[in-house]
PDB file of C-alpha atoms in Angstrom:
ATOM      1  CA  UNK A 133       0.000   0.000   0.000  1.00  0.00           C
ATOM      2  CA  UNK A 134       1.370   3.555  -0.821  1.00  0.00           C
ATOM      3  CA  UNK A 135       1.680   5.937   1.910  1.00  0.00           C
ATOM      4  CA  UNK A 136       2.224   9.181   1.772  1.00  0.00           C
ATOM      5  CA  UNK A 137       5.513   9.364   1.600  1.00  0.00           C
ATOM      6  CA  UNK A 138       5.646   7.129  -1.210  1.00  0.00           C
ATOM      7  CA  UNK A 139       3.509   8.928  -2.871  1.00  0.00           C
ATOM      8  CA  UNK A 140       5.867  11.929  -2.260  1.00  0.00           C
ATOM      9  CA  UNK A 141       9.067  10.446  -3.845  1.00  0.00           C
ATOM     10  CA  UNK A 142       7.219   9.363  -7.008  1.00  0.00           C
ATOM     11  CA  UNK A 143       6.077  12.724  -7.576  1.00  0.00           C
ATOM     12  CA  UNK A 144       9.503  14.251  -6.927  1.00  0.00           C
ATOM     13  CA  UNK A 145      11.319  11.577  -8.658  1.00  0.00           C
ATOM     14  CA  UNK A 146       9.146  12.888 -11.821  1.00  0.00           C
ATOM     15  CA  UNK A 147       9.504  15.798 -11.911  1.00  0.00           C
ATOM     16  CA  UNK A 148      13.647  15.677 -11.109  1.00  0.00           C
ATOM     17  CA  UNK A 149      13.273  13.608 -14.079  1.00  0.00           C
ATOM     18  CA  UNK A 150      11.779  15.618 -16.300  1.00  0.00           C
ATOM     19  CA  UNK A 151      13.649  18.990 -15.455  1.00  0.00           C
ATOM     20  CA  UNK A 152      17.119  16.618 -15.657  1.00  0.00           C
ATOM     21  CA  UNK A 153      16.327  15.409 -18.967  1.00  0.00           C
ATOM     22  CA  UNK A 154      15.198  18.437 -20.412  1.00  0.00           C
ATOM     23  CA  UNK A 155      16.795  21.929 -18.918  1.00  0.00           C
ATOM     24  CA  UNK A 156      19.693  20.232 -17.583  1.00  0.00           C
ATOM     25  CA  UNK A 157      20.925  18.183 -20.518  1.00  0.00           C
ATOM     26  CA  UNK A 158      19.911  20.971 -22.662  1.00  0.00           C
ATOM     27  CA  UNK A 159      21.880  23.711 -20.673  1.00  0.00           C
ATOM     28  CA  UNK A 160      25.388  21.609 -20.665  1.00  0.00           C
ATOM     29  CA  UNK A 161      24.877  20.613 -24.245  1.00  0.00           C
ATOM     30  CA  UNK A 162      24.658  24.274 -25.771  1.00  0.00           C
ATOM     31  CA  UNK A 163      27.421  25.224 -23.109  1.00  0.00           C
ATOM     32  CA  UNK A 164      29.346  23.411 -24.889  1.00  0.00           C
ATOM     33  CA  UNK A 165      28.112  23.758 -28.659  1.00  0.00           C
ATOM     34  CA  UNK A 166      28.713  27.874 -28.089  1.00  0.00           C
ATOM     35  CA  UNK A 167      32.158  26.773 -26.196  1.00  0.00           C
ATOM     36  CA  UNK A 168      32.690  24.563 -29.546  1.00  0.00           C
ATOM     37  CA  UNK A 169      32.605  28.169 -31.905  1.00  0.00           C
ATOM     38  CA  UNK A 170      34.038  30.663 -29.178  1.00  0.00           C
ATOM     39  CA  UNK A 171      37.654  31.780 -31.552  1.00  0.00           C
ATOM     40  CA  UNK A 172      39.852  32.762 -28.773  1.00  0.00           C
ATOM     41  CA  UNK A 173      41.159  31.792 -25.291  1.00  0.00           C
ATOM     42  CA  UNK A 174      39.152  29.672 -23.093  1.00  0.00           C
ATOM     43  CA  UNK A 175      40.617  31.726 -20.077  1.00  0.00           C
ATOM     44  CA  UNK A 176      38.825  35.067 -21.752  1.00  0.00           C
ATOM     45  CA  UNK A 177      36.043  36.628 -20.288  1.00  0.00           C
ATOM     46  CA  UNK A 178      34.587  36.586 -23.602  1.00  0.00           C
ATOM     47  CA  UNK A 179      34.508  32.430 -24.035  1.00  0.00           C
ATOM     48  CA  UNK A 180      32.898  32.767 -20.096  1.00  0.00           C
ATOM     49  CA  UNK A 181      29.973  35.151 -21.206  1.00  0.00           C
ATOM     50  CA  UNK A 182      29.886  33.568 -24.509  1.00  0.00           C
ATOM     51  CA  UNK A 183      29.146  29.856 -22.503  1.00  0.00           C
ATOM     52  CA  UNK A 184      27.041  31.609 -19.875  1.00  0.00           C
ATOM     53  CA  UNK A 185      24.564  32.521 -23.072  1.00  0.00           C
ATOM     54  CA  UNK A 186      24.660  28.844 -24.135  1.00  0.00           C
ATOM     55  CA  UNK A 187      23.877  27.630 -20.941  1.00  0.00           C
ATOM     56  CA  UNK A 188      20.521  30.372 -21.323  1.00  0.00           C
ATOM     57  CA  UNK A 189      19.807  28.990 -24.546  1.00  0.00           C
ATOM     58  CA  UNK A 190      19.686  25.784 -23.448  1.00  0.00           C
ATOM     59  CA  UNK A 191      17.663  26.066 -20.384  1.00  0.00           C
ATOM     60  CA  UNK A 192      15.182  28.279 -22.551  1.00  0.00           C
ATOM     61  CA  UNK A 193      15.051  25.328 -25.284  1.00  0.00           C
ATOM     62  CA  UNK A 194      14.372  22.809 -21.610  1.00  0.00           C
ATOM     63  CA  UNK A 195      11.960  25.015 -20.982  1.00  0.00           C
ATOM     64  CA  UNK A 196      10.260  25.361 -23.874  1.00  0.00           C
ATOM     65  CA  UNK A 197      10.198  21.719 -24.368  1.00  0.00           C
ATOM     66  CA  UNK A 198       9.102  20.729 -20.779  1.00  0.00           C
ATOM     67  CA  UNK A 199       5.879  23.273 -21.312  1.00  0.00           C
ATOM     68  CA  UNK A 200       4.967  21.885 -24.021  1.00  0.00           C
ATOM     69  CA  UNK A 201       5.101  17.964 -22.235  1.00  0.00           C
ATOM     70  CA  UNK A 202       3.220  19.348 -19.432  1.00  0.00           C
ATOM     71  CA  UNK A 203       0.757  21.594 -20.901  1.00  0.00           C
ATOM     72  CA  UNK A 204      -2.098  18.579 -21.027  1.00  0.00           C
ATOM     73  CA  UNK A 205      -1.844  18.349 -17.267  1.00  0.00           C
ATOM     74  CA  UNK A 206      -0.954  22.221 -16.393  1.00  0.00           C
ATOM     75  CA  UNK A 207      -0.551  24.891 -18.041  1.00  0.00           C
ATOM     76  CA  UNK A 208      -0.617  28.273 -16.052  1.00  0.00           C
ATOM     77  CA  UNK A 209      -0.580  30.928 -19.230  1.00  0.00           C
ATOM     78  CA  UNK A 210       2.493  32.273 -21.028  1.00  0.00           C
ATOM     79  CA  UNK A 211       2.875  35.172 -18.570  1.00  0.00           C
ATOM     80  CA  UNK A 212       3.866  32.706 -15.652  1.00  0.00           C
ATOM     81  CA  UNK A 213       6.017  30.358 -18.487  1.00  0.00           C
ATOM     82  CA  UNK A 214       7.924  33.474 -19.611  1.00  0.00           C
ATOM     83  CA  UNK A 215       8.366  34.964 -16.045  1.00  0.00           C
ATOM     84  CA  UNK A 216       9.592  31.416 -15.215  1.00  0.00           C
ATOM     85  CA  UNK A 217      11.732  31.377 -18.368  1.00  0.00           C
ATOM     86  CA  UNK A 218      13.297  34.560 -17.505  1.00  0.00           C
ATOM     87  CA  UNK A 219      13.812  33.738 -13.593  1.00  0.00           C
ATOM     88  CA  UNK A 220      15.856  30.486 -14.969  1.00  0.00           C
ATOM     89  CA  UNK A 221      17.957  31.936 -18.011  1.00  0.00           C
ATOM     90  CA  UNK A 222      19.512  34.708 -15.463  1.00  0.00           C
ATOM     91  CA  UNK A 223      20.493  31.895 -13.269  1.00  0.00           C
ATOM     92  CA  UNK A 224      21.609  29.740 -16.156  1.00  0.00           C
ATOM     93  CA  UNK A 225      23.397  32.224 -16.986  1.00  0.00           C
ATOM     94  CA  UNK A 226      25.470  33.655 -14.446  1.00  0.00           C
ATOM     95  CA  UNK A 227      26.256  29.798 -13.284  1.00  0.00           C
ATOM     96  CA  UNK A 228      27.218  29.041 -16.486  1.00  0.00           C
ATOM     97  CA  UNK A 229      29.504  32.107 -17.059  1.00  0.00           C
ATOM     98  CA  UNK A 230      31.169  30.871 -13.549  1.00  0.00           C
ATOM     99  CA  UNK A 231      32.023  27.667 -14.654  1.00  0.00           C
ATOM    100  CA  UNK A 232      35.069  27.783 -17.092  1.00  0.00           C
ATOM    101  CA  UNK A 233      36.813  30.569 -14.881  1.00  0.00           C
ATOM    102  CA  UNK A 234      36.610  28.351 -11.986  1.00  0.00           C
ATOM    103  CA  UNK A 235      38.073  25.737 -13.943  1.00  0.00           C
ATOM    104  CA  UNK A 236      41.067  27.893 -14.817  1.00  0.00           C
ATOM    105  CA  UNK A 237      41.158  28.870 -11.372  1.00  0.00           C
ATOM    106  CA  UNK A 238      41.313  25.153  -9.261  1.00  0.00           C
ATOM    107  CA  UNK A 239      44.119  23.521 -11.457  1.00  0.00           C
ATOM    108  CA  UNK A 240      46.192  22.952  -9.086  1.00  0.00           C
ATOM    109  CA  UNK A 241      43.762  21.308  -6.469  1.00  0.00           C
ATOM    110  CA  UNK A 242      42.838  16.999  -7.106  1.00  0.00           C
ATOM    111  CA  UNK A 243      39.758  16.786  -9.297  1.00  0.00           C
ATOM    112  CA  UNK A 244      37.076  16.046  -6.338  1.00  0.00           C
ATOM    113  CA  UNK A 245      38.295  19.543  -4.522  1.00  0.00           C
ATOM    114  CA  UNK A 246      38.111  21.376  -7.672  1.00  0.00           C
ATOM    115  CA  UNK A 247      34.785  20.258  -8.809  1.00  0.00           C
ATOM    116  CA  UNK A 248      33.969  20.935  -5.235  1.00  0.00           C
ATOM    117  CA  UNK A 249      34.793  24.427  -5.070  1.00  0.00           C
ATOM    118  CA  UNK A 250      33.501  24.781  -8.912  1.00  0.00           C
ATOM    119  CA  UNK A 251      29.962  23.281  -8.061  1.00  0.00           C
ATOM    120  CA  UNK A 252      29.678  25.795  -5.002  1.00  0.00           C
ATOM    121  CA  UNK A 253      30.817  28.830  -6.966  1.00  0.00           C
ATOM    122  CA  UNK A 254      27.950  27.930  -9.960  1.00  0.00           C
ATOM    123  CA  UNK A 255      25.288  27.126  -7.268  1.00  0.00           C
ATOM    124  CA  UNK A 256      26.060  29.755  -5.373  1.00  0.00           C
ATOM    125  CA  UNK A 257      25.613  32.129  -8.780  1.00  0.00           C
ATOM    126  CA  UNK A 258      22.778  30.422 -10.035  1.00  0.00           C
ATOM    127  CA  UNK A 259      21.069  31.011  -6.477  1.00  0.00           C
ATOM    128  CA  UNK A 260      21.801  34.549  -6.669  1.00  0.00           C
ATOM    129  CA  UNK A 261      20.614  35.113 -10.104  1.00  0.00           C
ATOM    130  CA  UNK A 262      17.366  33.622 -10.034  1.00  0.00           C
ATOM    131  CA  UNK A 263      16.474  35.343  -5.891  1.00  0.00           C
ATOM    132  CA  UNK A 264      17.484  38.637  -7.813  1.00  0.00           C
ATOM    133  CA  UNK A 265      14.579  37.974 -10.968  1.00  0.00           C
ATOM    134  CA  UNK A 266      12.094  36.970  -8.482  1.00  0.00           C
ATOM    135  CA  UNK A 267      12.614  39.890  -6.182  1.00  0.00           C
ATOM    136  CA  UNK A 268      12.902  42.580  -9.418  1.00  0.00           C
ATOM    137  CA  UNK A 269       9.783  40.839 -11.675  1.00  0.00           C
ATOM    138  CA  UNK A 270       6.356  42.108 -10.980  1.00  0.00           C
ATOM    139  CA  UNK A 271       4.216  39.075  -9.356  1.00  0.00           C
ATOM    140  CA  UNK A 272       2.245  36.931 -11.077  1.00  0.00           C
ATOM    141  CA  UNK A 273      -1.395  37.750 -11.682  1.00  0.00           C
ATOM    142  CA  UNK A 274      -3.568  36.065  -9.106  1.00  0.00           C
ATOM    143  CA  UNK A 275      -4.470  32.321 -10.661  1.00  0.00           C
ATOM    144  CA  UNK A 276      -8.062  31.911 -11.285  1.00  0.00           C
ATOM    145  CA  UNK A 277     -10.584  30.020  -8.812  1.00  0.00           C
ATOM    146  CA  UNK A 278     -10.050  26.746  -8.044  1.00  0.00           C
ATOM    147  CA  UNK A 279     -13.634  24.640  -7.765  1.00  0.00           C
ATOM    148  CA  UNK A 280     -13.533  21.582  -6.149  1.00  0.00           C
ATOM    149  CA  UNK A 281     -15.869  19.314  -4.203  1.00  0.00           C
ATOM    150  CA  UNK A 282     -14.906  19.251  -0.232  1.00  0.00           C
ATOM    151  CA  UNK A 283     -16.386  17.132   1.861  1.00  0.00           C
ATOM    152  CA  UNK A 284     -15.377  18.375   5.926  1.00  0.00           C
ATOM    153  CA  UNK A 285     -17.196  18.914   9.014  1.00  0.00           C
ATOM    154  CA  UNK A 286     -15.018  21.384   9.401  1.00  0.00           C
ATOM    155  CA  UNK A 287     -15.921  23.416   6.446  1.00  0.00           C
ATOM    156  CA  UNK A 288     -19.211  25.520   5.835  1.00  0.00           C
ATOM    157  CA  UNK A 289     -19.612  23.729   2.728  1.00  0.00           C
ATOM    158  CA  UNK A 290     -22.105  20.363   2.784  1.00  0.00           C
ATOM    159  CA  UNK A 291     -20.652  17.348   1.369  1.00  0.00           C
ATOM    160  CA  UNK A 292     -19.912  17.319  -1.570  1.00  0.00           C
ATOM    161  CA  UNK A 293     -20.814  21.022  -2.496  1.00  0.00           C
ATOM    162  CA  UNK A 294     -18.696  23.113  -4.340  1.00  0.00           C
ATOM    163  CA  UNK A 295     -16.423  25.698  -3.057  1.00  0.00           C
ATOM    164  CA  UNK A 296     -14.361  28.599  -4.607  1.00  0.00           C
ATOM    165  CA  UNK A 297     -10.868  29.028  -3.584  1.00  0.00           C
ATOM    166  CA  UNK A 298      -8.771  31.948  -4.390  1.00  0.00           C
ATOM    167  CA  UNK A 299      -5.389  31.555  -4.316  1.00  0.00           C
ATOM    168  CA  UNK A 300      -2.831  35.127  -5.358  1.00  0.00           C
ATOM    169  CA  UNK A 301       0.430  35.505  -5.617  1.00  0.00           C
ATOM    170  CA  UNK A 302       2.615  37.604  -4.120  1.00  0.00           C
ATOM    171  CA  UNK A 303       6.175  39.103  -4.498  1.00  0.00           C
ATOM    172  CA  UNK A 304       7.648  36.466  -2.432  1.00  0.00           C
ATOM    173  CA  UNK A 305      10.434  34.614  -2.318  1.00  0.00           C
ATOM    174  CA  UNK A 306      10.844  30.474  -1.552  1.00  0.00           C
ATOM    175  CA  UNK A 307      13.897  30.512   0.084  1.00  0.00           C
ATOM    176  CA  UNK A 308      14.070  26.843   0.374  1.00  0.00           C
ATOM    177  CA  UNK A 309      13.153  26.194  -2.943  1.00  0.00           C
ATOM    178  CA  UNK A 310      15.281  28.086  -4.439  1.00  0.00           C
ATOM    179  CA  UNK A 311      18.229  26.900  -1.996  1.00  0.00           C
ATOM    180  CA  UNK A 312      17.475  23.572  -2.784  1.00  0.00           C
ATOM    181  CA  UNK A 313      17.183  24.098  -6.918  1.00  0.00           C
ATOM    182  CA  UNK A 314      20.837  25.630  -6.629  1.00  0.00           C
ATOM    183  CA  UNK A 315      22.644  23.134  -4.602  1.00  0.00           C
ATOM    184  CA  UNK A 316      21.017  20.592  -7.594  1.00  0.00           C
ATOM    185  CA  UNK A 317      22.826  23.110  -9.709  1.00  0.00           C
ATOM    186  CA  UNK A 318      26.133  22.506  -7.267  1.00  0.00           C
ATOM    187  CA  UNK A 319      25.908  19.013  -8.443  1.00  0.00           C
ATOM    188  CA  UNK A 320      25.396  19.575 -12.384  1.00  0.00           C
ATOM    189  CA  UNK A 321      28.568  21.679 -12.362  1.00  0.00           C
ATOM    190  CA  UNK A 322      30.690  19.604 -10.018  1.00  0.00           C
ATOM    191  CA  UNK A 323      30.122  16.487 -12.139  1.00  0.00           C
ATOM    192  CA  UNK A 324      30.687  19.068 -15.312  1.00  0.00           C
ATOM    193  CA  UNK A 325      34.107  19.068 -14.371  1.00  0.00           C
ATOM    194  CA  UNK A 326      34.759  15.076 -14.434  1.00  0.00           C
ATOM    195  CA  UNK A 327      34.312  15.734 -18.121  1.00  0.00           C
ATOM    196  CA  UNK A 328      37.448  18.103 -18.166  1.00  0.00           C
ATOM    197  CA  UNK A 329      40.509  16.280 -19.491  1.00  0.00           C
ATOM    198  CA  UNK A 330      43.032  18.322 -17.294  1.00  0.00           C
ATOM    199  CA  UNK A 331      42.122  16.821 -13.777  1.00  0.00           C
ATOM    200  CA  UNK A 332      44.130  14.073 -12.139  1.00  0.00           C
ATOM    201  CA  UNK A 333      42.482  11.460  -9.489  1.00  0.00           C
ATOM    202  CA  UNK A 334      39.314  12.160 -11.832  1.00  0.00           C
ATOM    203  CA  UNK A 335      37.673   9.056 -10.134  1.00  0.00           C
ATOM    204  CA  UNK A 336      34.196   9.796 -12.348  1.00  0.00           C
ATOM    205  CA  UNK A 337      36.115   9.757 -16.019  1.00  0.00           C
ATOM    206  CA  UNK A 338      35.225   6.205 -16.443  1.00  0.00           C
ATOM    207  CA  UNK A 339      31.580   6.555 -15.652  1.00  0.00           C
ATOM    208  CA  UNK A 340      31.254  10.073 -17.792  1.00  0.00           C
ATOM    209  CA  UNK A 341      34.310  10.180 -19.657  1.00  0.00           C
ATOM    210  CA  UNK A 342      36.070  13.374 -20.849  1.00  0.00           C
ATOM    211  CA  UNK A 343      36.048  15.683 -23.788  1.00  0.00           C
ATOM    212  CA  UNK A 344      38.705  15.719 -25.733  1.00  0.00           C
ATOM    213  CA  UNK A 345      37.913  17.586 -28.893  1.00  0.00           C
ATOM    214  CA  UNK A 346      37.782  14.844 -31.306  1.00  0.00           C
ATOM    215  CA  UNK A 347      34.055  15.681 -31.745  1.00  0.00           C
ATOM    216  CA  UNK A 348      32.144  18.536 -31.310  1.00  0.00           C
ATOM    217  CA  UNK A 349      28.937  16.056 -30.984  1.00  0.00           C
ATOM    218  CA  UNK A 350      30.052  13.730 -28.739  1.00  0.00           C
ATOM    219  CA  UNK A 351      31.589  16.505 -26.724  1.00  0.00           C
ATOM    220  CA  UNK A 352      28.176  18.459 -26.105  1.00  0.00           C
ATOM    221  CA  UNK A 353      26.195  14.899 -25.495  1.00  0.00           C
ATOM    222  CA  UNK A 354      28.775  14.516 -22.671  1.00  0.00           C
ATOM    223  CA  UNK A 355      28.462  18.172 -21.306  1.00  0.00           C
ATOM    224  CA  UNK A 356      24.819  17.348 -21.032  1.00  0.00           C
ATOM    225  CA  UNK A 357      24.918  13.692 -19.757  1.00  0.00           C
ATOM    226  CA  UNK A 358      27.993  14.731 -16.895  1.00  0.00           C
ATOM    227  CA  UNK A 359      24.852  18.107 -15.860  1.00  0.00           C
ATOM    228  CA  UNK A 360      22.223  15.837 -15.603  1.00  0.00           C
ATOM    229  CA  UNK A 361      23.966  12.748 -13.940  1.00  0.00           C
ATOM    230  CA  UNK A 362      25.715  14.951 -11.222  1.00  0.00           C
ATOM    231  CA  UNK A 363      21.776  17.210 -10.984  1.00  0.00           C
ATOM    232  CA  UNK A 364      20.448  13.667 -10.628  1.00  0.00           C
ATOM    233  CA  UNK A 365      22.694  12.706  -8.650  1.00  0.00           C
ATOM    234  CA  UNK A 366      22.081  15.397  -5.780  1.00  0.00           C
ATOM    235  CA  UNK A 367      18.576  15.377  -5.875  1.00  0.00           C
ATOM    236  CA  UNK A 368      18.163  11.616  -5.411  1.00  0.00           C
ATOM    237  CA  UNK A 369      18.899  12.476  -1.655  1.00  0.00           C
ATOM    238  CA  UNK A 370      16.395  15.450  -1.243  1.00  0.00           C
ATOM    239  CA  UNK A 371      14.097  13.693  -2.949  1.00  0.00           C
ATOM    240  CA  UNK A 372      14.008  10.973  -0.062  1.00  0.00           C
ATOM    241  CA  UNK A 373      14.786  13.197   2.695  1.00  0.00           C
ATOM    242  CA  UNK A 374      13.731  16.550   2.525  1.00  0.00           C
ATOM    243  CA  UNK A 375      10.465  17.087   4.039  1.00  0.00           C
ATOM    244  CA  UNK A 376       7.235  18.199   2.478  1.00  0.00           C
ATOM    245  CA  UNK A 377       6.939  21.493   0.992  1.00  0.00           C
ATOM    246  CA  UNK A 378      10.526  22.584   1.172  1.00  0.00           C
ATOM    247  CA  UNK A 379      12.270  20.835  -1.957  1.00  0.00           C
ATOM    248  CA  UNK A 380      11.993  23.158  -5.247  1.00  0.00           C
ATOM    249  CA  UNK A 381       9.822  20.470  -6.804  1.00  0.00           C
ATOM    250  CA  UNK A 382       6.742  20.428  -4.201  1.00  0.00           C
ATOM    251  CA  UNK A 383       5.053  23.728  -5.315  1.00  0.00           C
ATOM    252  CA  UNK A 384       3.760  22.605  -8.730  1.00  0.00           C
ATOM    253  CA  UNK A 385       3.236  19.256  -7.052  1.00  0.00           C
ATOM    254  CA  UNK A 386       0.864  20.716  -4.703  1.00  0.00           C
ATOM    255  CA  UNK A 387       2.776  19.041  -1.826  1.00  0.00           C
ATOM    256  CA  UNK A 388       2.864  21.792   1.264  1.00  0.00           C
ATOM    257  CA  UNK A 389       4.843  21.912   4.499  1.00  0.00           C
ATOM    258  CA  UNK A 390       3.452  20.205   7.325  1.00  0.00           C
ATOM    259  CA  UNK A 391       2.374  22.258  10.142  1.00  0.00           C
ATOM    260  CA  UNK A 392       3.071  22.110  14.310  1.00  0.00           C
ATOM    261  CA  UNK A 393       0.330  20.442  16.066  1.00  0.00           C
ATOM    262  CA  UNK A 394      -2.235  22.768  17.210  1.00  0.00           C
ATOM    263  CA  UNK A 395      -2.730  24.309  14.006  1.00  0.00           C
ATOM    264  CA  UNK A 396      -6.264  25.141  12.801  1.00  0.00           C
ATOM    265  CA  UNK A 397      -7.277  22.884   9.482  1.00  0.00           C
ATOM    266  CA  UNK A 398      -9.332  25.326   7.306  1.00  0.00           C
ATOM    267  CA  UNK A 399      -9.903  22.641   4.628  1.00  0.00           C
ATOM    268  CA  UNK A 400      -9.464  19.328   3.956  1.00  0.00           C
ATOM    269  CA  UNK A 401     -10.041  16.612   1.130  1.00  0.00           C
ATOM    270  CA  UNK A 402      -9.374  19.103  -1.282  1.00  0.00           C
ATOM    271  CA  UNK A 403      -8.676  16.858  -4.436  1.00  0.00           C
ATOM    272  CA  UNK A 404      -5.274  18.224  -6.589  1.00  0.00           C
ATOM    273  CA  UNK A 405      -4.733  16.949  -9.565  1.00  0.00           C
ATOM    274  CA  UNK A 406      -1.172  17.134 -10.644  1.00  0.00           C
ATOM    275  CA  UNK A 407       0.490  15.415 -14.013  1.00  0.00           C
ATOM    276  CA  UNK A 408      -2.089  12.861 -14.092  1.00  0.00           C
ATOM    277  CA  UNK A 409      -1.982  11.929 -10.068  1.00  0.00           C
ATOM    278  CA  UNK A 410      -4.954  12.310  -7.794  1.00  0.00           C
ATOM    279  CA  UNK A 411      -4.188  12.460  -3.803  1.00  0.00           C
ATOM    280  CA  UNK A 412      -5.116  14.489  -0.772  1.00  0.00           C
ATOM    281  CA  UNK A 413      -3.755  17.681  -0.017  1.00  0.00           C
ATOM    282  CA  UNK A 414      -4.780  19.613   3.605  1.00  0.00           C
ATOM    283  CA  UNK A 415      -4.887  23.323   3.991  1.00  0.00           C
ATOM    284  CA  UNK A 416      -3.898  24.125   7.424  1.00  0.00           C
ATOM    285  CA  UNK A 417      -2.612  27.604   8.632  1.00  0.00           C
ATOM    286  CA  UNK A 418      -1.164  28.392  12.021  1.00  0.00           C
TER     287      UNK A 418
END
C-alpha cells in the first residue's frame, strides 16, 4: 500500500526527471556547442559570457520543451512560463559564465576539490541570479478560482458542495526552494568538471568520460549527460529526505509543508490533480 511518503518520492522523482532530462541536458549541451565556436582563449572573459549565453539557450530550449510535455496536465498561461523562463535563463546564466573561470582557477587542487569548489561557486551564482529575478519581476497575476468538491465537518460547505478558492500571488520569495534548486545546480557543475581532461584522481572519467575535442557532438552529449547525472545525482537524496513542501519540486506538485500540532485545518479533502496523479492535499494555517 502507498503511503504518503511514497507517494511523495514518485512525484519528486518525476519531476527531477523531467527537469534533468530536459533543462539540464539541454543547458550543458549548448554550453558546450557555443564553447565549440568561441575563436579565442578559453581563459577570456569573452569564451565565459559567450558559454554563460549557451547555458541560457539551453535552459530556454528545456523550458520550452518541458511546457509543451506538461501543458495537457498544467498549463498556467504564457505570462507565468515566460516569467519562469526569464527567472531560470539569469540563473543559467550567471552559473554558467562561472564555470570555465573556476576551472582555470582550481588547477592545481585533485579533481574532487576542484569540482567541489567549482559546483559551489555555480550554485552559489545560479542562487543569486534567479532570488534577484524573483525579487525585481512584478508578481504573477492572481491564478483563477479553483472549484472543487470538499467534503469536511469542518468546512461551511455540505458534502460534496462546491467551493471557490482563491489563491494570489505575491512578491515572495521560496527561500528553500530556491536553496534547494541551486545546490542541484552545485551538483550539475561539479560532475561538469569530471568531463574536463586536465584533472588528475578524476575518479568519475570512467563513468562520464572526458572531452577531448575529437568531436564537437560527442563533446556536447557529454556536457549534457555529466549536468544531468551529477543534478540527478544530488537530488536523489532530497528527494528521499527533505520534508514536504521545502524541496523546489513540491510547489507545482501541490505538496505543502506540514504544520506544528495545534494548528487550525481550514480545509481538507481538497482533491489536486497534478500530471495525471490524484491524492489528498490539507490546507492548514497556524
Amino acid at each position: 500500500m502507498l503511503t504518503d511518503y511514497h507517494i511523495r518520492v514518485l512525484l519528486r522523482f518525476h519531476s527531477t526527471f523531467l527537469v534533468a532530462s530536459c533543462k539540464m541536458f539541454c543547458g550543458g549541451f549548448f554550453w558546450q556547442a557555443l564553447a565549440n565556436e568561441y575563436p579565442g582563449s578559453k581563459s577570456s572573459l569573452g569564451f565565459a559570457l559567450t558559454t554563460g549565453v549557451g547555458e541560457s539557450i539551453g535552459v530556454l530550449i528545456g523550458q520550452a520543451l518541458l511546457t509543451t510535455i506538461l501543458a495537457y496536465w498544467r498549463f498556467e498561461g504564457w505570462m507565468v512560463v515566460a516569467r519562469d523562463a526569464a527567472i531560470l535563463a539569469v540563473g543559467a546564466f550567471i552559473s554558467g559564465s562561472a564555470w570555465e573561470p573556476m576551472v582555470q582557477a582550481t588547477r592545481s587542487l585533485d579533481f574532487t576539490w576542484a569540482a567541489l569548489t567549482t559546483g559551489v561557486v555555480c550554485g552559489t551564482g545560479f542562487f543569486l541570479g534567479i532570488t534577484g529575478m524573483q525579487w525585481v519581476l512584478p508578481p504573477q497575476s492572481p491564478t483563477p478560482s479553483l472549484k472543487g468538491p470538499i467534503s469536511s465537518e469542518e468546512s461551511k460547505y455540505s458534502a460534496g458542495e462546491d467551493c471557490e478558492i482563491q489563491v494570489t500571488e505575491t512578491r515572495s520569495i521560496d527561500w528553500s526552494s530556491n536553496l534547494t534548486l541551486s545546490v542541484a545546480v552545485m551538483g550539475a557543475a561539479a560532475f561538469f568538471v569530471a568531463t574536463d581532461i586536465a584533472f588528475h584522481g578524476n575518479w568519475l572519467q570512467t563513468v562520464l568520460g572526458e572531452r577531448d575535442g575529437s568531436s564537437k557532438i560527442r563533446d556536447c552529449a557529454l556536457s549534457g549527460s555529466s549536468t544531468m547525472m551529477g543534478f540527478w545525482f544530488v537530488q536523489i537524496f532530497f528527494v528521499l529526505v527533505v520534508p514536504p513542501g521545502y524541496l523546489w519540486t513540491d510547489k507545482d506538485l501541490g505538496i505543502e509543508k506540514r504544520h506544528a500540532p495545534g494548528d487550525v485545518i481550514q480545509s481538507s479533502d481538497l482533491l489536486v490533480k497534478e500530471f495525471g496523479y490524484v491524492y489528498e492535499s490539507v490546507h492548514v494555517t497556524s
